[in-house]
């Protein structure tokens, strides 16, 4: 059995009796140097620091063990911690977790924020821009002392400089410190003495949260964008599911990839775009919405060395020889493909594939009301043909 004991910055004095008893009886304890240093002289077990990379050691932690193996972890080990990794690798029946109060709970307690209304974002392994939001509150778990300043600059650069930031260091310990400033102020003059053990509580301002498909002007674009009504129909056809990976081929502004990532937990996207300026714009749009989009070059050449997709969307380049075939071939069985066509030539290609493989073929037409003299008339947008299919 693997016994995972959560410990706070106050060390063993803050442990519950059951947690303390586990550490006292342990024969071997794994942990980071900082966590192991929190143990006092009542703990006589052999102390082993996690190596880097850590994953092989997690897999082998029970190899050759004679009895239980103990692990010490920060706070609640199941909150973006080693406890979740151990359960995933060894199964819940072989892992027992004794949690301590988490840094998230302590941060919310200091600020008077209801925990259930507060998002938790980990930057321990994720890119800093994934903590950018357009409203709401979050506790951000920092990777190191530079995390707060990096996040402050990102918020300022994406129009969220008024956001209220509170950096909480060594929470629950004798060296606890809490400092607050606007993101703009923190970015302009970041304190040089932030502790590595910190979390950042952010109230994102202005609050411009919007659910559902975003308007076109939310994205920087050069006109190469799937328009909002068609984007809504396309996301519905793509049918995102938690944790799935989308390939957005001919991504333009990246609006489909970004809407995909916004749609559900763990949804990820790779955007393929041949134009360098558009690739840069996709990266900027993704950063503005705090989502992770892997931006790559021209398709299908850039498909090599890319994780296989669960779903593929083709929004541009349909008539390029071999592109649609390469997209379809990249899908596993059960994978889904959706393609939109505007030109007669690309529409004919989709009709041909539909005749061979089936699926669903639809045609969309929408009109905008616009001034016509002193009255209002209808201006039609280009009709869009859409083919969707599940690979058998």
Coordinates of C-alpha atoms in Angstrom, one line a residue:
X1 CA 0.0 0.0 0.0
X2 CA 1.1 3.6 -0.8
X3 CA 0.2 6.0 2.0
X4 CA 0.2 9.6 0.9
X5 CA 0.3 12.2 3.7
X6 CA -0.4 15.8 3.0
X7 CA 1.6 18.3 5.0
X8 CA 1.4 22.1 5.2
X9 CA 3.9 24.9 5.6
X10 CA 3.5 24.6 9.3
X11 CA 5.1 21.2 9.2
X12 CA 4.2 18.4 11.6
X13 CA 2.6 20.6 14.2
X14 CA -0.4 21.0 11.9
X15 CA -0.9 17.3 11.2
X16 CA -3.9 15.4 12.4
X17 CA -3.0 12.5 14.8
X18 CA -3.6 9.8 12.1
X19 CA -1.2 11.6 9.6
X20 CA 1.5 12.0 12.3
X21 CA 1.1 8.3 13.3
X22 CA 1.6 7.2 9.7
X23 CA 4.8 9.2 9.3
X24 CA 6.2 8.0 12.7
X25 CA 5.7 4.3 11.8
X26 CA 7.0 4.7 8.2
X27 CA 10.1 2.9 7.1
X28 CA 10.7 4.8 3.8
X29 CA 9.2 8.2 2.9
X30 CA 9.4 9.8 -0.6
X31 CA 9.0 13.5 -1.2
X32 CA 10.5 16.7 -2.5
X33 CA 13.4 18.2 -0.5
X34 CA 11.1 20.9 0.8
X35 CA 8.5 18.5 2.0
X36 CA 11.0 16.1 3.6
X37 CA 12.7 19.0 5.5
X38 CA 9.3 19.6 7.2
X39 CA 9.6 16.3 9.0
X40 CA 11.0 16.3 12.6
X41 CA 13.1 13.9 14.6
X42 CA 10.2 11.7 15.5
X43 CA 10.2 10.5 11.9
X44 CA 13.0 7.9 11.6
X45 CA 12.2 6.5 8.2
X46 CA 14.6 6.5 5.3
X47 CA 14.0 9.7 3.3
X48 CA 14.2 9.6 -0.5
X49 CA 13.9 12.6 -2.7
X50 CA 12.0 12.3 -5.9
X51 CA 14.3 12.2 -8.9
X52 CA 13.9 14.1 -12.1
X53 CA 12.1 13.0 -14.2
X54 CA 9.6 11.9 -11.6
X55 CA 7.3 9.7 -13.5
X56 CA 9.5 6.5 -13.7
X57 CA 10.0 6.7 -9.9
X58 CA 6.2 7.0 -9.3
X59 CA 5.7 3.8 -11.4
X60 CA 8.4 1.9 -9.5
X61 CA 7.6 3.2 -6.0
X62 CA 6.4 -0.2 -4.8
X63 CA 9.1 -2.3 -6.5
X64 CA 10.9 -4.3 -3.9
X65 CA 8.9 -2.8 -1.0
X66 CA 8.5 -4.8 2.1
X67 CA 5.3 -3.4 3.5
X68 CA 3.8 0.0 3.1
X69 CA 5.6 2.9 1.3
X70 CA 4.9 6.4 2.5
X71 CA 4.8 9.6 0.4
X72 CA 4.7 13.2 1.8
X73 CA 3.1 15.8 -0.3
X74 CA 2.0 19.4 -0.1
X75 CA -1.5 20.1 1.3
X76 CA -4.2 18.0 -0.4
X77 CA -2.3 15.5 -2.5
X78 CA -5.3 15.0 -4.7
X79 CA -5.5 18.7 -5.7
X80 CA -3.1 18.9 -8.7
X81 CA -0.7 16.8 -6.6
X82 CA 1.2 13.6 -6.6
X83 CA -1.7 11.7 -5.1
X84 CA -3.7 11.8 -8.3
X85 CA -0.7 10.5 -10.3
X86 CA -0.2 7.6 -7.9
X87 CA -3.9 6.7 -8.0
X88 CA -3.8 6.8 -11.8
X89 CA -0.7 4.6 -12.0
X90 CA -1.5 2.1 -9.2
X91 CA -5.2 2.2 -8.7
X92 CA -7.3 3.6 -5.8
X93 CA -7.2 0.3 -4.0
X94 CA -3.4 0.5 -3.6
X95 CA -3.2 4.2 -2.5
X96 CA -4.5 5.7 0.7
X97 CA -4.5 9.5 0.9
X98 CA -4.5 11.5 4.2
X99 CA -5.0 15.1 3.1
X100 CA -4.1 18.3 4.8
X101 CA -5.8 21.6 4.3
X102 CA -5.0 22.7 0.7
X103 CA -3.4 26.0 -0.3
X104 CA -6.6 26.8 -2.3
X105 CA -8.8 26.4 0.8
X106 CA -6.3 28.6 2.9
X107 CA -6.2 31.2 0.2
X108 CA -10.0 31.4 0.0
X109 CA -10.2 31.6 3.8
X110 CA -7.8 34.6 3.8
X111 CA -9.8 36.4 1.2
X112 CA -13.3 35.4 2.2
X113 CA -14.0 33.7 -1.2
X114 CA -16.4 30.8 -1.3
X115 CA -14.3 27.8 -2.5
X116 CA -17.0 26.4 -4.7
X117 CA -17.2 29.7 -6.6
X118 CA -13.5 29.9 -7.2
X119 CA -11.7 28.3 -10.2
X120 CA -8.4 26.4 -9.5
X121 CA -5.7 26.7 -12.1
X122 CA -2.4 25.0 -12.0
X123 CA 0.7 26.4 -13.7
X124 CA 3.0 23.8 -12.3
X125 CA 3.2 22.2 -15.7
X126 CA 0.9 24.3 -17.9
X127 CA 1.9 27.4 -19.8
X128 CA 1.3 30.7 -18.0
X129 CA -1.2 32.1 -20.5
X130 CA -3.6 29.3 -19.6
X131 CA -4.4 31.3 -16.4
X132 CA -5.8 34.3 -18.4
X133 CA -9.5 34.7 -17.9
X134 CA -12.0 37.3 -19.0
X135 CA -13.7 37.5 -15.6
X136 CA -14.4 35.6 -12.4
X137 CA -12.0 34.6 -9.6
X138 CA -9.3 31.9 -9.5
X139 CA -6.6 30.6 -7.3
X140 CA -3.5 30.0 -9.5
X141 CA -0.9 27.5 -8.3
X142 CA 2.4 28.9 -9.2
X143 CA 5.4 27.0 -10.5
X144 CA 7.9 29.2 -8.8
X145 CA 8.6 32.7 -7.5
X146 CA 8.4 34.2 -11.0
X147 CA 4.8 33.0 -11.6
X148 CA 3.0 36.1 -10.2
X149 CA 5.0 38.6 -12.3
X150 CA 4.6 36.5 -15.5
X151 CA 0.8 36.3 -15.0
X152 CA 0.6 40.0 -14.2
X153 CA 2.3 40.9 -17.4
X154 CA 0.1 38.6 -19.4
X155 CA -3.0 40.1 -17.8
X156 CA -1.8 43.6 -18.6
X157 CA -0.9 42.7 -22.2
X158 CA -4.4 41.2 -22.8
X159 CA -6.4 44.2 -21.4
X160 CA -6.9 42.8 -17.9
X161 CA -4.5 45.2 -16.1
X162 CA -7.2 46.2 -13.6
X163 CA -7.4 42.7 -12.3
X164 CA -6.9 42.4 -8.5
X165 CA -4.0 40.1 -7.6
X166 CA -3.2 38.7 -4.2
X167 CA 0.0 36.7 -3.8
X168 CA -0.1 34.4 -0.8
X169 CA 3.3 32.9 0.3
X170 CA 4.0 30.0 2.7
X171 CA 0.3 29.7 3.5
X172 CA -0.4 28.3 7.0
X173 CA 3.3 28.5 8.1
X174 CA 5.1 30.9 10.4
X175 CA 6.5 32.8 7.4
X176 CA 3.1 33.4 5.8
X177 CA 2.8 36.6 3.8
X178 CA 0.0 38.1 1.8
X179 CA 0.4 41.0 -0.7
X180 CA -2.1 42.6 -3.0
X181 CA -1.9 44.9 -6.1
X182 CA -3.4 45.3 -9.4
X183 CA -2.0 43.3 -12.3
X184 CA -0.7 46.5 -13.9
X185 CA 1.1 47.5 -10.7
X186 CA 2.6 44.1 -10.1
X187 CA 3.8 43.9 -13.7
X188 CA 5.4 47.3 -13.5
X189 CA 7.2 46.7 -10.2
X190 CA 7.2 43.0 -9.2
X191 CA 8.7 42.4 -5.7
X192 CA 12.0 40.6 -5.9
X193 CA 11.5 38.5 -2.7
X194 CA 8.5 36.3 -3.6
X195 CA 8.8 32.9 -2.1
X196 CA 8.8 29.8 -4.4
X197 CA 5.9 28.4 -2.3
X198 CA 3.1 30.7 -3.4
X199 CA -0.4 30.9 -4.9
X200 CA -1.9 33.8 -6.7
X201 CA -5.6 34.7 -6.1
X202 CA -6.9 36.7 -9.1
X203 CA -10.2 38.7 -9.5
X204 CA -10.2 39.2 -13.2
X205 CA -11.3 42.6 -14.3
X206 CA -13.1 43.8 -16.4
X207 CA -15.6 41.0 -16.2
X208 CA -16.4 40.2 -19.8
X209 CA -17.3 36.5 -19.5
X210 CA -19.5 35.2 -22.2
X211 CA -20.8 31.7 -22.6
X212 CA -21.7 30.2 -26.0
X213 CA -20.1 31.1 -29.3
X214 CA -18.3 34.4 -29.3
X215 CA -18.9 37.3 -31.7
X216 CA -16.5 37.7 -34.6
X217 CA -14.9 40.8 -33.3
X218 CA -13.7 38.9 -30.2
X219 CA -11.0 37.5 -32.4
X220 CA -8.2 39.4 -34.1
X221 CA -8.6 38.4 -37.8
X222 CA -8.0 39.4 -41.4
X223 CA -11.4 38.3 -42.5
X224 CA -10.4 34.6 -42.7
X225 CA -12.7 33.5 -39.9
X226 CA -15.7 31.1 -39.6
X227 CA -18.5 33.6 -38.9
X228 CA -20.4 33.3 -35.7
X229 CA -23.6 31.7 -36.9
X230 CA -21.6 29.1 -38.9
X231 CA -19.2 28.6 -36.0
X232 CA -22.1 27.7 -33.7
X233 CA -23.3 25.1 -36.3
X234 CA -19.8 23.8 -36.7
X235 CA -19.1 23.4 -32.9
X236 CA -22.4 21.6 -32.7
X237 CA -21.4 19.2 -35.5
X238 CA -17.9 18.7 -33.9
X239 CA -19.6 17.7 -30.6
X240 CA -16.7 18.2 -28.2
X241 CA -16.3 15.7 -25.4
X242 CA -14.1 16.1 -22.3
X243 CA -10.4 15.6 -23.0
X244 CA -10.6 15.2 -26.8
X245 CA -8.0 16.6 -29.2
X246 CA -9.1 18.6 -32.3
X247 CA -7.1 19.2 -35.4
X248 CA -8.2 22.5 -36.9
X249 CA -7.0 22.4 -40.5
X250 CA -6.8 25.7 -42.4
X251 CA -7.3 27.5 -39.1
X252 CA -7.3 31.1 -40.2
X253 CA -7.8 33.1 -37.0
X254 CA -8.1 29.9 -34.9
X255 CA -11.7 30.6 -33.9
X256 CA -12.8 27.0 -34.2
X257 CA -9.8 25.7 -32.2
X258 CA -10.4 28.3 -29.5
X259 CA -14.2 27.7 -29.3
X260 CA -13.4 24.0 -29.0
X261 CA -11.0 24.5 -26.1
X262 CA -13.5 26.8 -24.3
X263 CA -16.3 24.3 -24.7
X264 CA -15.4 21.7 -22.1
X265 CA -12.9 20.3 -19.6
X266 CA -9.6 19.2 -21.0
X267 CA -10.5 19.9 -24.7
X268 CA -7.3 20.5 -26.6
X269 CA -6.6 21.7 -30.1
X270 CA -3.8 21.8 -32.8
X271 CA -4.2 24.5 -35.4
X272 CA -2.7 24.0 -38.8
X273 CA -2.2 27.2 -40.9
X274 CA 0.1 27.8 -43.8
X275 CA 0.3 31.7 -43.4
X276 CA 2.9 32.8 -40.9
X277 CA 1.0 36.0 -40.0
X278 CA -2.1 34.0 -39.3
X279 CA -0.2 31.5 -37.2
X280 CA 1.0 34.5 -35.0
X281 CA -2.5 35.8 -34.8
X282 CA -3.8 32.3 -33.7
X283 CA -1.3 32.3 -30.9
X284 CA -2.3 35.8 -29.7
X285 CA -6.0 34.9 -29.8
X286 CA -5.4 31.7 -27.8
X287 CA -3.4 33.7 -25.2
X288 CA -6.2 36.3 -24.9
X289 CA -8.7 33.5 -24.0
X290 CA -6.3 31.5 -21.8
X291 CA -6.5 28.3 -23.9
X292 CA -3.8 26.0 -25.1
X293 CA -3.7 25.7 -28.9
X294 CA -0.6 24.1 -30.5
X295 CA 0.0 26.1 -33.6
X296 CA 1.7 24.3 -36.5
X297 CA 2.5 25.0 -40.2
X298 CA 1.1 23.8 -43.5
X299 CA -1.1 20.7 -43.8
X300 CA -0.7 17.9 -44.4
X301 CA 3.1 18.1 -44.1
X302 CA 2.8 19.4 -40.5
X303 CA 0.8 16.3 -39.5
X304 CA 4.0 14.4 -38.9
X305 CA 5.0 14.1 -35.3
X306 CA 1.6 15.4 -34.1
X307 CA -0.5 13.6 -31.6
X308 CA -3.4 11.8 -33.5
X309 CA -6.7 13.6 -33.3
X310 CA -10.0 12.5 -31.9
X311 CA -11.8 15.0 -34.2
X312 CA -10.7 16.9 -37.4
X313 CA -12.2 20.1 -38.7
X314 CA -11.3 21.2 -42.2
X315 CA -12.1 24.9 -42.7
X316 CA -9.7 25.7 -45.5
X317 CA -7.6 24.2 -48.3
X318 CA -10.2 21.5 -49.1
X319 CA -9.3 21.3 -52.8
X320 CA -5.6 20.9 -52.2
X321 CA -4.7 17.4 -53.6
X322 CA -4.6 14.8 -50.9
X323 CA -5.5 17.0 -48.0
X324 CA -8.9 15.6 -47.1
X325 CA -7.6 12.0 -47.6
X326 CA -4.7 12.8 -45.2
X327 CA -7.1 14.2 -42.6
X328 CA -9.4 11.2 -42.8
X329 CA -6.5 8.7 -42.7
X330 CA -5.2 10.5 -39.5
X331 CA -8.4 9.7 -37.6
X332 CA -8.7 6.5 -35.5
X333 CA -11.8 4.3 -35.8
X334 CA -14.7 6.2 -34.2
X335 CA -13.0 9.5 -34.9
X336 CA -15.1 12.4 -36.3
X337 CA -14.5 14.7 -39.3
X338 CA -16.3 17.9 -40.1
X339 CA -15.6 19.9 -43.2
X340 CA -17.0 23.3 -44.4
X341 CA -17.1 24.3 -48.0
X342 CA -17.9 27.7 -49.6
X343 CA -16.8 27.3 -53.3
X344 CA -18.5 25.1 -55.9
X345 CA -15.3 23.1 -56.3
X346 CA -14.9 22.3 -52.6
X347 CA -18.7 21.6 -52.3
X348 CA -18.4 19.1 -55.2
X349 CA -15.5 17.3 -53.3
X350 CA -17.6 17.0 -50.2
X351 CA -20.5 15.6 -52.2
X352 CA -18.2 13.0 -53.7
X353 CA -17.0 11.9 -50.2
X354 CA -20.5 11.8 -48.9
X355 CA -21.6 9.6 -51.7
X356 CA -18.8 7.1 -50.8
X357 CA -18.8 7.2 -47.0
X358 CA -22.1 8.6 -46.0
X359 CA -22.4 10.7 -42.9
X360 CA -24.4 13.9 -42.9
X361 CA -24.4 16.6 -45.7
X362 CA -26.0 20.0 -44.9
X363 CA -26.2 23.4 -46.4
X364 CA -26.5 26.6 -44.4
X365 CA -27.6 30.0 -45.6
X366 CA -28.1 33.0 -43.4
X367 CA -29.0 36.7 -44.1
X368 CA -28.2 39.9 -42.3
X369 CA -30.6 42.8 -42.0
X370 CA -29.0 45.9 -43.4
X371 CA -30.1 49.5 -44.2
X372 CA -31.6 49.8 -47.7
X373 CA -32.4 53.4 -48.3
X374 CA -34.8 54.4 -45.5
X375 CA -35.8 50.8 -45.0
X376 CA -34.1 47.5 -44.1
X377 CA -33.2 44.7 -46.6
X378 CA -31.7 41.3 -46.3
X379 CA -28.0 40.7 -47.4
X380 CA -27.2 37.0 -47.8
X381 CA -23.9 35.6 -46.7
X382 CA -22.2 32.9 -48.8
X383 CA -23.9 29.6 -48.4
X384 CA -21.9 27.0 -46.6
X385 CA -22.0 23.2 -47.2
X386 CA -21.0 21.0 -44.3
X387 CA -20.1 17.3 -44.3
X388 CA -19.7 15.4 -41.1
X389 CA -18.8 11.7 -40.8
X390 CA -17.7 9.2 -38.2
X391 CA -14.9 6.9 -39.3
X392 CA -15.8 3.3 -39.1

